[in-house]
């Protein structure tokens, strides 16, 4: 018997050895020395996009790393990015399995986490039609305008006549984008149901306090070192499950509430207007109850909250900070608005096409501060090759947009704020050197909506108020580390109403 085992053992070695040797021969990208077991996980200690930018400078734009048990490929040059998202796009269109996907994203059915395939395609199409199509964007413009007007009036009420007044903008921007998202989902504000709205909002903010970080949601240590899940880190997992239960209950209330309303109010108030995102999704559910379960609907709503609020709010905060540090750009953007939007009316969606400089300011903001500096992790489903290097299946792909956006070989004076650099740049091979929304099949579907929110809010703030810095020193532009980069110090500014816009701010 033992002899038999021995024989099998030798036999398998004989077969495996050449395979192992061959695998070693694979042409892998350069890699810094890895520590035992954790590999390069220690890189997470500091700001990951900056660390990877420095490593790319040292080892070249294609880098392989080891995060615990998982291989990682980091690309930081337009040509490598082009290869990833053209010829190899399908292979790299997957998302890594991560325990957050299971616990926080309805077992990978919420489509940010969903693997590339049939289900992802369907949900992405549903979202495109119901949320991101130009028709839907048109319809939701009422909500954006209403919330931005609300913000402007709130600021006006807090102002001190002709004197400059201090205001903290970060939390206002977060409120604004949250209110817009809430409006899209439930439509409450629109229908004069303000009280219910406030209650739901409070509940959501309460839940958010326990929100895991972006890193936990996509690249948790538990994903890289799964044995920790059995050792003592399970507390972390329990916390996340508890958080999910709370959030799930909240999302369920949102759906049930609309469902009840739909059945007892017989579509009175001008039917068409009453369409909210939840209504649209419930209609899909009626048609195909098996596919569009409540979990699927909650997954879509959840994505609106997680992908759609902080991204826009942070971009708005960075844009305003940059303008405060560059008053001449602020002045230029405002003049453009004053010359193209009649006095006494707030900027609207249809004005945006006439405001190229405003768009340049926002592009330049997204270049310097792409809120997802490493995009979201992708993963390879098969063997492929990038830049002549071999990439194994199940390798996590990180795209360092931050590094590309600040590469002096690509951009002139890359760290300076120069919105003009985007003038007349259209049509060039922009595609691979300016990628704040990612690219390929997994490109951000919310870019149009995000740009609108940021442009309209920024435009309205410039239209209605004079702005200045709190002191003579420049606004501190350091960022907090993480997968989305918030400004480390919440933005404060001085403001006062512009006389020409007062009537607009005081209308009922
Ligand atoms: C300034 C604002 C925004 C920025 C900079 C941004 C950036 C990004 C980036 C970099 C990705 C990852 C792309 C990739 O995996 O390669 C992404 C994905 C995504 N974003 Fe955005 N985003 C913004 C606003 C929004 C908004 C407003 C929404 C929705 C309301 C949204 C919804 C999504 C969704 C659903 C995905 C996942 C797509 C998929 O996995 O198929 N984003 N975004
Ligand atoms: C997720 O789905 C897989 C198979 O589809 C199943 O084995 C697993 O238990 C599910 N996890 C949860 C948390 O429902
Ligand atoms: C957001 O909505 C809440 C509740 O309706 C309101 O109190 C708050 O002023 C709004 N914030 C902004 C910035 O519009
Ligand atoms: C959004 O950002 C705020 C402030 O940085 C944070 O407290 C909150 O948890 C974030 N929310 C989400 C959904 O990531
Ligand atoms: C801003 O960047 C986008 C790419 O995300 C590009 O299509 C657009 O033309 C740019 N706009 C301006 C005015 O530079
Ligand atoms: C598997 C596959 O399609 N790999 C392609 C990835 O892109 C490189 C470079 O463009 C091609 O050479 C590979 O064939």
XYZ file of C-alpha atoms and ligand atoms in Angstrom:
621
model
C 0.000 0.000 0.000
C 2.680 2.484 1.020
C 4.575 1.589 -2.094
C 1.562 2.501 -4.119
C 1.400 5.943 -2.505
C 5.086 6.374 -3.094
C 4.618 5.447 -6.701
C 1.733 7.885 -7.175
C 3.771 10.583 -5.486
C 6.792 10.122 -7.763
C 4.584 9.849 -10.765
C 2.795 13.096 -10.071
C 6.062 14.900 -9.377
C 7.312 13.701 -12.728
C 4.269 15.137 -14.391
C 4.015 18.339 -12.360
C 7.666 19.315 -12.410
C 7.899 20.331 -16.045
C 4.657 22.217 -15.649
C 5.993 24.075 -12.607
C 9.241 24.837 -14.393
C 7.399 26.064 -17.433
C 5.295 28.340 -15.280
C 8.437 29.854 -13.799
C 9.574 30.654 -17.306
C 6.556 32.871 -17.825
C 7.538 36.417 -18.628
C 6.072 38.330 -15.705
C 6.278 42.106 -15.240
C 8.903 43.457 -12.820
C 8.022 43.414 -9.173
C 9.576 44.905 -6.023
C 10.680 42.393 -3.388
C 7.735 40.888 -1.634
C 7.483 40.081 2.060
C 6.615 36.506 3.015
C 2.874 35.735 3.109
C 1.597 39.325 2.944
C 3.531 40.065 -0.251
C 3.100 43.772 -0.909
C 0.134 44.349 1.355
C 2.205 46.752 3.440
C 1.874 49.229 0.552
C -1.666 49.881 1.717
C -0.309 51.622 4.779
C 0.180 54.840 2.858
C -1.791 56.327 0.042
C -1.857 53.444 -2.447
C -2.137 55.467 -5.665
C 0.879 57.587 -4.696
C 2.946 54.585 -3.652
C 2.136 52.821 -6.917
C 2.970 55.984 -8.860
C 6.421 56.021 -7.234
C 6.911 52.305 -7.941
C 5.990 52.806 -11.586
C 8.688 55.459 -11.792
C 11.159 52.911 -10.469
C 10.081 49.693 -12.210
C 8.219 50.868 -15.282
C 4.555 51.324 -16.153
C 3.635 47.643 -15.913
C 4.140 46.166 -12.499
C 3.211 42.932 -10.850
C 2.514 42.735 -7.154
C 1.377 40.154 -4.712
C -1.357 41.098 -2.254
C -1.402 38.149 0.098
C -2.451 35.205 -2.039
C -3.604 37.239 -4.994
C -1.572 38.455 -7.946
C -2.027 42.039 -8.965
C -1.098 43.839 -12.161
C -0.718 47.613 -12.007
C -0.662 49.608 -15.245
C 0.260 53.289 -15.374
C 0.842 54.253 -19.001
C -1.567 55.106 -21.822
C -0.180 52.374 -24.090
C -0.559 49.658 -21.441
C -4.035 50.939 -20.633
C -4.925 50.873 -24.303
C -3.889 47.225 -24.507
C -5.938 46.335 -21.456
C -9.099 47.986 -22.686
C -9.080 47.251 -26.383
C -7.831 43.812 -27.371
C -8.091 42.347 -23.891
C -11.128 44.232 -22.678
C -13.449 41.231 -22.408
C -10.878 39.176 -20.565
C -10.337 42.005 -18.106
C -13.975 43.031 -17.727
C -14.520 41.000 -14.579
C -14.505 42.133 -10.988
C -12.540 40.221 -8.365
C -14.488 38.079 -5.984
C -14.399 39.770 -2.638
C -16.296 39.053 0.488
C -17.952 42.456 0.377
C -19.475 41.438 -2.947
C -21.104 38.536 -1.198
C -22.219 40.314 1.959
C -22.728 43.896 0.845
C -23.753 43.545 -2.788
C -26.499 40.916 -2.631
C -24.153 38.095 -3.436
C -22.576 39.841 -6.440
C -25.909 40.700 -8.038
C -25.442 44.472 -7.564
C -23.794 45.213 -10.849
C -20.729 47.149 -9.735
C -19.539 43.882 -8.187
C -21.180 41.559 -10.652
C -18.906 39.355 -12.785
C -18.905 40.133 -16.494
C -21.677 38.147 -18.112
C -25.365 37.838 -18.801
C -26.627 39.223 -15.501
C -24.263 42.206 -15.567
C -25.300 43.005 -19.124
C -28.995 42.983 -18.272
C -28.626 45.176 -15.211
C -26.339 47.559 -16.963
C -28.886 47.877 -19.747
C -31.711 48.459 -17.288
C -29.665 51.151 -15.570
C -28.798 52.750 -18.896
C -32.425 52.965 -19.853
C -33.967 53.923 -16.532
C -31.250 56.182 -15.167
C -28.530 57.211 -17.587
C -30.223 57.561 -20.986
C -30.599 61.112 -22.269
C -34.354 60.776 -21.780
C -33.955 59.793 -18.161
C -31.389 62.508 -17.597
C -33.791 64.977 -19.119
C -36.529 63.811 -16.768
C -34.331 63.940 -13.707
C -33.131 67.455 -14.466
C -36.095 68.796 -12.457
C -34.724 67.091 -9.386
C -31.219 68.450 -9.847
C -32.467 71.983 -10.448
C -34.743 71.847 -7.464
C -31.999 70.673 -5.110
C -29.445 73.144 -6.430
C -31.936 75.979 -6.021
C -32.525 74.744 -2.491
C -28.788 74.872 -1.808
C -28.407 78.376 -3.217
C -31.303 79.677 -1.121
C -29.997 77.981 1.968
C -26.654 79.713 1.430
C -28.397 83.006 0.816
C -30.351 82.745 4.071
C -27.117 82.072 5.924
C -25.345 85.029 4.357
C -24.698 88.365 5.957
C -25.799 90.961 3.416
C -22.840 92.755 1.877
C -20.282 91.201 4.224
C -18.219 88.115 3.526
C -19.363 85.170 5.581
C -17.687 81.858 6.413
C -19.220 78.572 5.240
C -18.145 74.920 5.377
C -18.829 73.503 1.937
C -17.916 69.825 2.194
C -20.960 68.821 4.200
C -23.231 70.994 2.064
C -21.962 69.260 -1.075
C -22.465 65.845 0.466
C -26.002 66.848 1.444
C -26.683 68.149 -2.026
C -25.674 64.986 -3.836
C -27.436 62.809 -1.281
C -30.610 64.866 -1.667
C -30.398 64.546 -5.447
C -29.939 60.783 -5.220
C -32.838 60.502 -2.777
C -34.957 62.541 -5.160
C -34.122 60.253 -8.076
C -34.984 57.166 -6.100
C -38.094 58.163 -4.230
C -39.085 61.475 -5.744
C -40.213 62.691 -2.337
C -39.159 66.343 -2.540
C -40.935 66.698 -5.808
C -44.287 65.837 -4.397
C -44.250 68.026 -1.343
C -43.667 65.098 0.964
C -40.864 66.828 2.700
C -41.369 65.369 6.157
C -41.224 61.764 5.095
C -38.154 62.663 3.122
C -36.373 64.138 6.112
C -37.131 61.069 8.172
C -35.730 58.698 5.548
C -32.716 60.891 5.095
C -31.925 60.872 8.784
C -32.256 57.119 8.873
C -29.879 56.769 5.959
C -27.316 59.100 7.523
C -27.568 57.101 10.724
C -26.799 53.929 8.774
C -23.930 55.580 6.898
C -22.067 56.084 10.153
C -21.145 52.414 10.074
C -20.313 52.423 6.372
C -17.205 50.335 5.666
C -14.457 52.103 3.736
C -14.094 51.814 -0.012
C -11.119 49.575 0.510
C -13.135 47.143 2.589
C -15.692 47.049 -0.186
C -13.264 46.071 -2.934
C -9.874 45.108 -1.576
C -10.155 44.062 2.011
C -7.247 42.362 3.733
C -9.680 39.505 4.303
C -9.824 38.945 0.542
C -6.067 38.706 0.272
C -5.450 36.659 3.398
C -8.543 34.475 3.634
C -7.173 32.505 6.556
C -7.686 35.597 8.707
C -11.375 34.972 8.336
C -10.932 31.870 10.448
C -8.444 33.331 12.829
C -9.869 36.349 14.533
C -10.759 38.858 11.955
C -14.250 37.400 11.794
C -15.297 40.305 14.008
C -14.754 42.521 10.972
C -16.921 40.252 8.895
C -19.679 40.227 11.510
C -19.614 44.008 11.566
C -20.095 44.116 7.836
C -22.956 41.660 7.914
C -24.606 43.708 10.634
C -24.173 46.861 8.568
C -25.660 45.149 5.552
C -28.725 44.015 7.523
C -29.445 47.568 8.591
C -28.962 49.013 5.147
C -31.000 46.254 3.587
C -33.902 46.981 5.921
C -33.698 50.647 4.966
C -33.700 49.904 1.244
C -36.627 47.526 1.726
C -38.607 50.333 3.353
C -37.954 52.518 0.305
C -39.354 49.883 -2.009
C -42.305 48.827 0.142
C -43.277 52.435 0.587
C -43.497 53.052 -3.167
C -45.212 49.739 -3.692
C -47.925 50.623 -1.191
C -48.414 54.071 -2.660
C -48.686 52.674 -6.127
C -51.437 50.285 -5.151
C -53.535 52.700 -3.076
C -53.165 55.947 -4.976
C -54.590 55.405 -8.422
C -51.931 57.317 -10.319
C -53.645 60.619 -9.711
C -51.090 63.415 -9.676
C -50.083 63.894 -13.302
C -49.131 60.299 -13.930
C -45.954 60.766 -15.919
C -44.350 63.034 -13.352
C -44.769 60.482 -10.622
C -42.223 58.176 -12.169
C -39.393 57.557 -9.796
C -36.601 55.052 -10.147
C -38.239 52.671 -7.683
C -41.511 52.860 -9.621
C -39.731 52.014 -12.837
C -37.989 49.055 -11.239
C -41.229 47.817 -9.688
C -42.774 47.872 -13.123
C -40.000 45.598 -14.348
C -40.699 43.370 -11.390
C -44.346 43.072 -12.328
C -43.371 41.954 -15.804
C -40.675 39.517 -14.698
C -41.081 38.785 -11.007
C -38.567 35.947 -10.983
C -35.702 37.941 -12.343
C -36.311 41.349 -10.787
C -36.551 40.216 -7.195
C -36.506 42.752 -4.401
C -32.826 42.012 -3.888
C -32.034 43.012 -7.455
C -33.952 46.247 -7.069
C -32.265 46.996 -3.771
C -28.920 46.317 -5.434
C -29.586 48.972 -8.067
C -30.695 51.536 -5.500
C -27.709 50.726 -3.365
C -25.423 51.478 -6.290
C -27.030 54.857 -6.772
C -26.152 55.661 -3.184
C -22.639 54.247 -3.112
C -21.437 55.147 -6.610
C -23.401 58.309 -7.207
C -23.185 60.552 -4.149
C -19.661 60.849 -2.788
C -18.035 60.824 -6.212
C -19.883 63.950 -7.346
C -19.649 65.678 -3.963
C -15.894 65.162 -3.717
C -15.359 66.356 -7.298
C -17.375 69.458 -6.537
C -15.299 70.119 -3.442
C -12.030 69.711 -5.356
C -13.265 71.960 -8.166
C -14.298 74.713 -5.776
C -10.987 74.405 -3.888
C -9.006 74.715 -7.118
C -11.008 77.756 -8.183
C -10.457 79.436 -4.821
C -6.732 78.931 -5.292
C -6.961 80.313 -8.841
C -9.240 83.352 -8.683
C -8.461 84.238 -12.308
C -9.950 80.914 -13.440
C -12.938 81.473 -11.168
C -13.462 84.879 -12.743
C -13.165 83.490 -16.259
C -15.691 80.724 -15.571
C -18.116 83.207 -14.055
C -17.810 85.626 -16.966
C -18.586 82.795 -19.331
C -21.741 82.039 -17.372
C -22.759 85.694 -17.087
C -22.352 86.111 -20.844
C -24.383 83.036 -21.728
C -27.110 82.728 -19.103
C -29.644 85.546 -18.766
C -29.589 87.456 -15.512
C -32.140 86.435 -12.924
C -32.301 82.771 -13.893
C -30.280 79.888 -12.566
C -28.063 77.877 -14.896
C -29.818 74.823 -16.432
C -28.852 71.670 -18.267
C -29.424 73.263 -21.665
C -26.876 75.993 -20.878
C -24.016 73.571 -20.365
C -23.266 73.158 -24.066
C -22.549 76.893 -24.223
C -20.073 76.780 -21.349
C -16.905 75.063 -22.612
C -14.643 76.754 -20.090
C -16.704 75.456 -17.170
C -16.312 71.997 -18.639
C -12.558 72.528 -18.950
C -12.432 73.459 -15.268
C -14.215 70.244 -14.381
C -12.045 68.131 -16.668
C -8.944 69.693 -15.167
C -10.312 68.974 -11.684
C -10.907 65.339 -12.617
C -7.412 65.157 -14.063
C -5.755 66.389 -10.889
C -8.154 64.700 -8.491
C -9.802 61.698 -10.105
C -11.991 60.593 -7.211
C -11.300 56.956 -8.044
C -7.526 57.247 -8.591
C -7.126 53.500 -9.207
C -10.529 53.144 -10.876
C -12.175 49.993 -9.528
C -10.317 46.698 -9.527
C -10.819 44.466 -12.562
C -9.764 40.838 -12.799
C -8.587 38.661 -15.679
C -10.712 35.675 -16.566
C -8.110 34.014 -18.808
C -4.449 34.098 -19.654
C -3.565 37.212 -21.634
C -0.612 39.397 -22.405
C -0.087 43.096 -21.708
C 2.972 44.938 -22.963
C 4.589 41.638 -23.838
C 4.228 40.355 -20.276
C 2.166 37.329 -19.369
C -0.856 37.840 -17.181
C -2.285 34.819 -15.408
C -5.986 34.194 -15.022
C -7.494 35.681 -11.842
C -4.958 38.495 -11.686
C -6.382 41.707 -10.240
C -5.876 44.700 -12.513
C -5.378 48.152 -11.039
C -5.219 51.097 -13.413
C -3.369 54.033 -11.922
C -5.322 56.924 -13.422
C -3.714 59.224 -10.870
C -0.215 58.432 -12.165
C -1.214 58.828 -15.833
C -2.939 62.126 -15.128
C 0.210 63.466 -13.470
C 2.842 62.012 -15.773
C 5.215 64.768 -16.978
C 5.876 62.747 -20.149
C 2.203 63.152 -21.058
C 1.130 66.473 -19.578
C 2.898 69.817 -19.608
C 3.435 70.989 -15.998
C 1.252 68.141 -14.778
C 0.682 69.366 -11.248
C -0.479 72.865 -12.229
C -4.134 73.728 -12.597
C -4.575 74.874 -16.192
C -8.132 74.383 -17.448
C -7.062 75.890 -20.790
C -5.102 72.758 -21.578
C -8.407 71.056 -22.380
C -9.395 73.698 -24.918
C -9.470 72.337 -28.428
C -8.086 69.026 -27.292
C -11.171 67.117 -28.409
C -10.784 64.475 -31.062
C -7.191 63.813 -30.089
C -6.214 60.440 -28.733
C -7.413 61.642 -25.371
C -8.922 58.308 -24.603
C -6.025 56.721 -22.804
C -4.403 59.591 -20.986
C -7.488 61.111 -19.352
C -9.531 58.380 -17.721
C -11.345 59.671 -14.612
C -14.331 57.432 -15.421
C -12.363 54.383 -16.467
C -12.886 52.906 -19.906
C -13.927 49.799 -21.760
C -16.959 47.734 -20.939
C -16.875 48.652 -17.280
C -16.623 52.389 -17.874
C -18.611 54.480 -15.400
C -22.179 54.680 -16.689
C -22.856 57.670 -14.423
C -20.297 60.030 -15.952
C -22.921 62.117 -17.755
C -24.986 62.463 -14.618
C -21.969 63.188 -12.428
C -20.696 65.873 -14.810
C -24.108 67.510 -14.891
C -24.454 67.637 -11.129
C -20.976 69.063 -10.691
C -21.302 71.589 -13.550
C -24.718 72.852 -12.501
C -23.871 73.165 -8.827
C -20.538 74.836 -9.483
C -22.147 77.107 -12.074
C -24.938 78.129 -9.708
C -22.502 78.900 -6.895
C -20.450 81.143 -9.188
C -23.580 82.811 -10.533
C -25.059 83.678 -7.156
C -22.145 84.444 -4.873
C -18.780 86.111 -4.571
C -16.189 83.692 -3.234
C -12.924 84.031 -1.382
C -10.521 82.054 0.720
C -10.786 82.016 4.483
C -7.285 83.466 4.862
C -4.384 84.599 2.740
C -2.966 81.087 2.551
C -4.011 78.725 -0.250
C -6.595 76.036 0.322
C -4.849 72.887 1.530
C -5.078 70.363 -1.308
C -3.920 67.189 0.423
C -6.092 64.125 -0.005
C -7.042 61.357 2.377
C -5.851 57.939 1.279
C -8.396 55.380 0.140
C -10.039 54.094 -2.985
C -11.981 57.347 -3.341
C -9.993 60.410 -2.425
C -11.788 62.927 -0.262
C -10.089 66.206 0.459
C -8.361 65.731 3.813
C -9.421 69.077 5.277
C -13.095 69.936 4.688
C -13.318 72.986 2.447
C -14.265 76.266 4.080
C -14.749 79.459 2.115
C -15.934 83.056 2.434
C -18.940 84.128 0.406
C -21.529 86.849 -0.073
C -24.482 87.148 -2.441
C -24.018 88.938 -5.762
C -26.557 91.750 -5.919
C -27.818 90.731 -9.358
C -28.922 87.317 -8.112
C -30.631 88.294 -4.869
C -34.114 88.292 -6.353
C -33.601 84.704 -7.471
C -32.463 83.632 -4.026
C -35.420 85.199 -2.301
C -38.206 83.922 -4.555
C -40.514 81.556 -2.701
C -17.584 62.630 -10.795
C -18.231 61.574 -10.655
C -17.803 60.147 -10.917
C -16.567 59.589 -11.137
C -15.217 60.288 -11.181
C -16.775 58.160 -11.331
C -15.772 57.251 -11.597
C -15.974 55.891 -11.786
C -14.935 54.939 -12.052
C -13.451 55.265 -12.180
C -15.503 53.714 -12.174
C -14.796 52.383 -12.414
C -14.593 52.080 -13.858
C -13.831 50.791 -14.036
O -14.105 49.820 -13.337
O -12.935 50.758 -14.879
C -16.924 53.888 -11.975
C -17.833 52.858 -12.038
C -19.185 53.042 -11.838
N -19.838 54.248 -11.592
Fe -18.995 56.080 -11.510
N -18.110 57.898 -11.235
C -18.770 59.071 -10.981
C -20.131 59.262 -10.825
C -21.058 58.247 -10.873
C -22.484 58.435 -10.702
C -23.171 59.793 -10.480
C -23.049 57.199 -10.804
C -24.482 56.780 -10.696
C -25.447 57.443 -10.264
C -21.989 56.244 -11.036
C -22.169 54.888 -11.193
C -21.176 53.979 -11.445
C -21.400 52.552 -11.612
C -22.743 51.838 -11.532
C -20.147 51.953 -11.860
C -19.855 50.472 -12.087
C -19.923 50.064 -13.531
C -19.717 48.566 -13.726
O -19.101 47.900 -12.886
O -20.197 48.040 -14.728
N -20.799 56.915 -11.076
N -17.185 55.236 -11.747
C -24.014 33.293 -2.771
O -24.257 32.408 -3.846
C -23.516 31.224 -3.794
C -23.781 30.392 -5.026
O -24.490 31.060 -5.985
C -23.880 30.456 -2.529
O -23.092 29.294 -2.442
C -23.617 31.331 -1.310
O -24.046 30.684 -0.130
C -24.370 32.651 -1.443
N -24.003 33.501 -0.337
C -24.900 34.208 0.356
C -24.383 35.061 1.461
O -26.076 34.166 0.104
C -31.059 68.233 1.969
O -32.331 67.827 2.432
C -32.558 68.077 3.806
C -33.876 67.427 4.211
O -34.878 67.681 3.310
C -32.546 69.589 4.064
O -32.739 69.851 5.427
C -31.184 70.133 3.627
O -31.172 71.525 3.752
C -30.870 69.738 2.187
N -29.507 70.134 1.929
C -29.119 70.812 0.851
C -27.700 71.174 0.738
O -29.892 71.097 -0.032
C -19.112 59.462 1.823
O -18.159 60.303 2.408
C -18.420 60.602 3.750
C -17.439 61.661 4.221
O -16.143 61.425 3.780
C -18.354 59.302 4.553
O -18.639 59.567 5.926
C -19.395 58.340 4.013
O -19.317 57.111 4.670
C -19.194 58.127 2.527
N -20.332 57.383 2.027
C -20.226 56.382 1.193
C -21.493 55.764 0.733
O -19.147 55.984 0.814
C -13.596 66.687 -21.106
O -13.212 65.319 -21.077
C -14.020 64.455 -21.825
C -13.514 63.054 -21.627
O -13.929 62.562 -20.380
C -13.989 64.838 -23.276
O -14.841 64.004 -24.022
C -14.443 66.267 -23.409
O -14.300 66.669 -24.751
C -13.613 67.190 -22.541
N -14.191 68.509 -22.619
C -13.468 69.599 -22.710
C -14.189 70.882 -22.876
O -12.278 69.579 -22.661
C -5.792 36.878 -25.185
C -5.640 38.140 -25.946
O -6.466 38.526 -26.707
N -4.540 38.829 -25.719
C -4.208 40.033 -26.444
C -4.051 41.207 -25.464
O -3.448 42.314 -26.124
C -2.182 42.041 -26.668
C -1.557 43.323 -27.164
O -2.449 44.116 -27.882
C -2.322 41.002 -27.803
O -1.060 40.720 -28.341
C -2.915 39.757 -27.191
O -3.177 38.825 -28.204
